[in-house]
Amino acid sequence: MRVILLGPPGAGKGTQVSKLTVAINTPSVSSGDLFRQHQKDQTDIGIQAQNYMKRGLLVPDDLTIKMVMEWIDSYTDSDGFLLDGFPRTYPQAVALDEALRQNNEGIDRVLNLKVGIDELINRLSGRIICRNCQRSYHLTYAPPISPGVCNECEGELYEREDDNRDAVQKRLEVYFDETEPLINYYSQKGLLTEISGTGSIEVVAASILDGLVNSTSK
Ligand code: ADP
Ligand code: ADP
Ligand code: ZN
């Protein structure tokens, strides 16, 4: 099954994808995680992306599409994937459709995680992530077992450079301008399922599984 998770920054896409990838045994990727890994490794992609990322701007489409398509191509043996944070623009969505169509494939379902703006800001302002595996935590809503240490891999937890007030403001603006229109794009294709992203992490995870089961039984 090929699934996209759409939703504004802080909606809980990464948190949910890391649960879903285990629950339905399907590989997943986050374009943001890929960019942060490239930055850590100081690759060409990482160096080109970092100026955009720290200001809360989108990385240009050509670079982003190339990076994500390389990831997708590496999973030709698998019959699906979960995408978190890609596509985020109309050209990215079209490029993804075209690449899949060449293999007679397509997206099966797009889940749109809906969360109000005040809650997004609360979530982003307390987010900490693992330097090693990139899993995200929240200082009050989803704290790690030991402060500052990842439950999964014992990596160091840190606050992302772009989770400060100015960059968050910019990212939300960019989301409404560039990414929100994709809701309509996928809705017109009959692929969209709206999911309420408020409530506990477990409640949201149950709604997502429900949304996927109901969409495949139609
Ligand atoms: P995204 O990938 O959409 O930007 P994350 O999964 O990183 O979002 O979640 C953003 C922040 O909100 C993190 O600190 C995470 O721990 C927290 N979070 C995620 N889901 C919930 C939830 N249902 N309730 C409260 N906090 C949440
Ligand atoms: P969030 O958790 O806020 O949804 P991500 O970790 O997905 O953020 O993305 C962090 C940053 O990486 C974005 O602000 C942007 O600079 C860059 N990025 C990630 N995915 C994309 C994409 N599909 N297109 C362009 N830039 C992207
Ligand atoms: Zn970790």
Short mmCIF file of C-alpha atoms and ligand atoms in Angstrom, two decimals:
data_model
loop_
_atom_site.label_atom_id
_atom_site.label_comp_id
_atom_site.label_asym_id
_atom_site.label_seq_id
_atom_site.Cartn_x
_atom_site.Cartn_y
_atom_site.Cartn_z
CA MET A 1 0.00 0.00 0.00
CA ARG A 2 1.31 3.45 -0.96
CA VAL A 3 0.24 6.06 1.55
CA ILE A 4 0.96 9.77 1.96
CA LEU A 5 0.60 11.57 5.28
CA LEU A 6 -0.33 15.21 4.74
CA GLY A 7 -0.63 17.80 7.47
CA PRO A 8 0.92 20.99 8.78
CA PRO A 9 4.21 21.11 10.68
CA GLY A 10 3.67 19.69 14.17
CA ALA A 11 0.50 17.75 13.29
CA GLY A 12 2.11 14.48 14.38
CA LYS A 13 3.00 12.99 10.98
CA GLY A 14 6.39 11.66 12.08
CA THR A 15 5.01 10.32 15.36
CA GLN A 16 2.21 8.46 13.57
CA VAL A 17 4.31 7.19 10.68
CA SER A 18 6.77 5.60 13.07
CA LYS A 19 3.90 3.64 14.66
CA LEU A 20 2.19 2.83 11.36
CA THR A 21 5.34 1.57 9.66
CA VAL A 22 5.52 -1.14 12.34
CA ALA A 23 1.75 -1.80 12.48
CA ILE A 24 1.39 -2.45 8.73
CA ASN A 25 4.97 -3.58 8.12
CA THR A 26 5.64 -1.06 5.34
CA PRO A 27 8.80 1.04 4.90
CA SER A 28 8.46 4.75 5.55
CA VAL A 29 10.42 7.88 4.84
CA SER A 30 10.31 11.48 5.98
CA SER A 31 11.78 14.02 3.56
CA GLY A 32 12.67 16.22 6.55
CA ASP A 33 14.55 13.32 8.19
CA LEU A 34 16.40 12.64 4.91
CA PHE A 35 17.44 16.29 4.66
CA ARG A 36 18.60 16.35 8.30
CA GLN A 37 20.63 13.18 7.71
CA HIS A 38 22.22 14.77 4.60
CA GLN A 39 23.03 17.85 6.69
CA LYS A 40 24.61 15.76 9.41
CA ASP A 41 26.73 13.98 6.77
CA GLN A 42 27.47 17.32 5.05
CA THR A 43 26.62 15.93 1.61
CA ASP A 44 25.98 18.28 -1.35
CA ILE A 45 22.23 17.91 -0.81
CA GLY A 46 22.63 18.70 2.91
CA ILE A 47 24.75 21.77 2.24
CA GLN A 48 22.31 23.07 -0.40
CA ALA A 49 19.26 22.43 1.81
CA GLN A 50 20.44 23.89 5.08
CA ASN A 51 19.90 27.56 4.31
CA TYR A 52 16.30 26.96 3.32
CA MET A 53 15.57 24.66 6.25
CA LYS A 54 16.83 26.91 9.00
CA ARG A 55 14.69 29.79 7.70
CA GLY A 56 11.57 27.62 7.49
CA LEU A 57 11.47 27.72 3.69
CA LEU A 58 10.93 24.77 1.39
CA VAL A 59 13.97 23.28 -0.28
CA PRO A 60 13.66 23.73 -4.09
CA ASP A 61 11.54 21.11 -5.84
CA ASP A 62 14.24 19.69 -8.13
CA LEU A 63 16.55 18.81 -5.25
CA THR A 64 13.72 17.45 -3.09
CA ILE A 65 12.17 15.35 -5.86
CA LYS A 66 15.55 13.83 -6.78
CA MET A 67 16.29 12.89 -3.16
CA VAL A 68 12.89 11.31 -2.44
CA MET A 69 12.72 9.45 -5.79
CA GLU A 70 16.09 7.88 -5.05
CA TRP A 71 14.64 6.60 -1.77
CA ILE A 72 11.49 5.27 -3.48
CA ASP A 73 13.58 3.53 -6.17
CA SER A 74 15.58 1.77 -3.49
CA TYR A 75 12.36 0.02 -2.39
CA THR A 76 11.40 -1.64 -5.68
CA ASP A 77 11.08 -5.01 -3.89
CA SER A 78 8.49 -3.73 -1.50
CA ASP A 79 4.84 -3.35 -2.49
CA GLY A 80 4.38 -0.05 -0.73
CA PHE A 81 5.67 2.85 1.34
CA LEU A 82 4.54 5.57 3.72
CA LEU A 83 5.58 9.13 2.86
CA ASP A 84 5.83 11.78 5.58
CA GLY A 85 6.38 15.37 4.45
CA PHE A 86 6.48 14.65 0.71
CA PRO A 87 4.90 15.87 -1.50
CA ARG A 88 4.59 19.41 -0.17
CA THR A 89 4.07 21.32 -3.43
CA TYR A 90 2.01 20.82 -6.58
CA PRO A 91 5.10 20.07 -8.77
CA GLN A 92 6.24 17.45 -6.23
CA ALA A 93 2.80 15.78 -6.30
CA VAL A 94 2.79 15.71 -10.10
CA ALA A 95 6.36 14.34 -10.24
CA LEU A 96 5.43 11.57 -7.80
CA ASP A 97 2.32 10.63 -9.81
CA GLU A 98 4.32 10.52 -13.03
CA ALA A 99 7.11 8.42 -11.57
CA LEU A 100 4.62 5.90 -10.18
CA ARG A 101 2.58 5.82 -13.37
CA GLN A 102 5.66 4.77 -15.34
CA ASN A 103 5.63 1.58 -13.26
CA ASN A 104 1.83 1.22 -13.51
CA GLU A 105 1.58 2.17 -9.87
CA GLY A 106 -0.22 4.87 -7.97
CA ILE A 107 -0.95 6.30 -4.55
CA ASP A 108 -3.57 4.26 -2.68
CA ARG A 109 -4.49 6.67 0.09
CA VAL A 110 -3.70 10.16 1.39
CA LEU A 111 -4.36 10.81 5.07
CA ASN A 112 -4.72 14.44 6.08
CA LEU A 113 -3.96 14.99 9.77
CA LYS A 114 -5.94 17.99 11.00
CA VAL A 115 -4.79 19.98 14.05
CA GLY A 116 -5.65 23.58 15.02
CA ILE A 117 -3.02 26.28 14.84
CA ASP A 118 -2.67 26.92 18.62
CA GLU A 119 -2.09 23.23 19.24
CA LEU A 120 0.47 23.09 16.39
CA ILE A 121 2.44 25.89 18.02
CA ASN A 122 2.28 24.14 21.44
CA ARG A 123 3.50 20.92 19.88
CA LEU A 124 6.35 22.52 17.91
CA SER A 125 7.54 24.66 20.80
CA GLY A 126 8.05 21.60 23.04
CA ARG A 127 9.36 19.19 20.42
CA ILE A 128 12.72 17.49 20.91
CA ILE A 129 14.13 14.89 18.51
CA CYS A 130 16.80 12.22 18.58
CA ARG A 131 20.11 13.17 16.97
CA ASN A 132 20.63 9.54 16.01
CA CYS A 133 17.26 8.07 14.86
CA GLN A 134 15.23 11.31 14.57
CA ARG A 135 12.30 10.01 16.62
CA SER A 136 10.35 12.93 18.07
CA TYR A 137 9.29 13.54 21.66
CA HIS A 138 7.58 16.39 23.48
CA LEU A 139 8.79 17.93 26.72
CA THR A 140 5.32 17.66 28.27
CA TYR A 141 3.01 15.69 25.92
CA ALA A 142 5.34 12.81 25.07
CA PRO A 143 8.44 12.94 27.27
CA PRO A 144 11.18 10.30 27.00
CA ILE A 145 11.65 7.86 29.89
CA SER A 146 15.00 9.51 30.83
CA PRO A 147 15.25 13.25 30.19
CA GLY A 148 17.36 14.07 27.12
CA VAL A 149 17.79 10.43 26.06
CA CYS A 150 15.98 8.57 23.23
CA ASN A 151 13.91 5.56 24.42
CA GLU A 152 14.71 3.64 21.23
CA CYS A 153 18.43 4.12 20.71
CA GLU A 154 19.73 6.13 23.69
CA GLY A 155 20.69 8.94 21.30
CA GLU A 156 20.85 12.55 22.49
CA LEU A 157 17.63 14.57 22.24
CA TYR A 158 17.81 18.14 20.93
CA GLU A 159 15.56 20.98 19.82
CA ARG A 160 15.47 21.47 16.04
CA GLU A 161 17.00 24.70 14.76
CA ASP A 162 13.77 25.45 12.85
CA ASP A 163 11.41 24.96 15.82
CA ASN A 164 12.04 28.55 17.00
CA ARG A 165 9.23 31.13 16.80
CA ASP A 166 10.25 32.88 13.57
CA ALA A 167 10.91 29.72 11.59
CA VAL A 168 7.68 28.11 12.87
CA GLN A 169 5.70 31.15 11.74
CA LYS A 170 7.31 30.93 8.30
CA ARG A 171 6.73 27.18 8.03
CA LEU A 172 3.05 27.58 8.84
CA GLU A 173 2.71 30.32 6.17
CA VAL A 174 4.50 28.15 3.63
CA TYR A 175 2.24 25.23 4.55
CA PHE A 176 -0.93 27.23 3.90
CA ASP A 177 0.42 28.65 0.60
CA GLU A 178 2.10 25.61 -0.91
CA THR A 179 0.97 22.41 0.77
CA GLU A 180 -2.64 22.89 1.82
CA PRO A 181 -3.75 23.08 -1.85
CA LEU A 182 -2.69 19.42 -2.20
CA ILE A 183 -5.69 18.47 -0.02
CA ASN A 184 -7.90 19.48 -2.92
CA TYR A 185 -5.62 17.79 -5.48
CA TYR A 186 -5.95 14.41 -3.76
CA SER A 187 -9.58 14.90 -2.81
CA GLN A 188 -10.45 15.33 -6.50
CA LYS A 189 -8.73 12.03 -7.20
CA GLY A 190 -10.91 10.38 -4.52
CA LEU A 191 -7.86 9.48 -2.41
CA LEU A 192 -8.28 11.70 0.63
CA THR A 193 -9.20 10.60 4.15
CA GLU A 194 -9.46 13.31 6.80
CA ILE A 195 -8.15 12.32 10.24
CA SER A 196 -8.52 14.37 13.40
CA GLY A 197 -5.00 14.79 14.77
CA THR A 198 -6.14 16.02 18.18
CA GLY A 199 -6.44 13.60 21.09
CA SER A 200 -3.75 11.31 22.41
CA ILE A 201 -1.12 9.73 20.15
CA GLU A 202 -2.86 6.35 20.63
CA VAL A 203 -6.31 7.71 19.72
CA VAL A 204 -4.95 9.31 16.55
CA ALA A 205 -3.10 6.08 15.65
CA ALA A 206 -6.37 4.13 15.99
CA SER A 207 -8.19 6.61 13.71
CA ILE A 208 -5.45 6.25 11.11
CA LEU A 209 -5.64 2.46 11.10
CA ASP A 210 -9.40 2.73 10.89
CA GLY A 211 -9.12 5.17 7.97
CA LEU A 212 -6.85 2.78 6.08
CA VAL A 213 -8.98 -0.32 6.72
CA ASN A 214 -12.20 1.46 5.69
CA SER A 215 -10.62 2.89 2.55
CA THR A 216 -9.34 -0.50 1.37
CA SER A 217 -12.64 -2.29 2.05
CA LYS A 218 -14.60 0.15 -0.15
P1 ADP B 1 5.23 16.45 12.33
O1 ADP B 1 6.07 15.31 11.82
O2 ADP B 1 3.86 16.48 11.70
O3 ADP B 1 5.91 17.79 12.22
P2 ADP B 1 5.73 15.31 15.02
O4 ADP B 1 5.30 13.87 14.86
O5 ADP B 1 7.16 15.62 15.08
O6 ADP B 1 4.98 16.21 13.89
O7 ADP B 1 4.99 15.88 16.31
C1 ADP B 1 5.16 17.23 16.70
C2 ADP B 1 5.26 17.31 18.23
O8 ADP B 1 3.98 16.99 18.80
C3 ADP B 1 6.24 16.32 18.85
O9 ADP B 1 6.82 16.95 19.96
C4 ADP B 1 5.35 15.14 19.28
O10 ADP B 1 5.90 14.46 20.40
C5 ADP B 1 4.06 15.86 19.65
N1 ADP B 1 2.85 15.07 19.36
C6 ADP B 1 2.62 14.25 18.30
N2 ADP B 1 1.37 13.74 18.36
C7 ADP B 1 0.80 14.26 19.48
C8 ADP B 1 -0.49 14.11 20.09
N3 ADP B 1 -1.45 13.33 19.54
N4 ADP B 1 -0.73 14.78 21.22
C9 ADP B 1 0.22 15.59 21.77
N5 ADP B 1 1.44 15.77 21.25
C10 ADP B 1 1.74 15.12 20.12
P1 ADP B 2 7.82 19.31 9.98
O1 ADP B 2 8.15 18.35 11.07
O2 ADP B 2 7.68 20.70 10.43
O3 ADP B 2 6.64 18.88 9.14
P2 ADP B 2 9.99 18.36 8.31
O4 ADP B 2 10.94 17.70 9.21
O5 ADP B 2 9.08 17.51 7.49
O6 ADP B 2 9.14 19.44 9.12
O7 ADP B 2 10.78 19.33 7.31
C1 ADP B 2 11.78 20.22 7.80
C2 ADP B 2 12.25 21.10 6.66
O8 ADP B 2 12.83 20.29 5.62
C3 ADP B 2 11.17 21.91 5.95
O9 ADP B 2 10.85 23.13 6.62
C4 ADP B 2 11.83 22.16 4.60
O10 ADP B 2 12.85 23.16 4.68
C5 ADP B 2 12.53 20.83 4.34
N1 ADP B 2 11.62 19.89 3.64
C6 ADP B 2 11.14 18.71 4.11
N2 ADP B 2 10.34 18.13 3.20
C7 ADP B 2 10.30 18.96 2.13
C8 ADP B 2 9.63 18.92 0.88
N3 ADP B 2 8.83 17.89 0.53
N4 ADP B 2 9.83 19.95 0.02
C9 ADP B 2 10.64 20.97 0.33
N5 ADP B 2 11.29 21.09 1.50
C10 ADP B 2 11.12 20.08 2.40
ZN ZN B 3 16.86 7.60 18.85
#
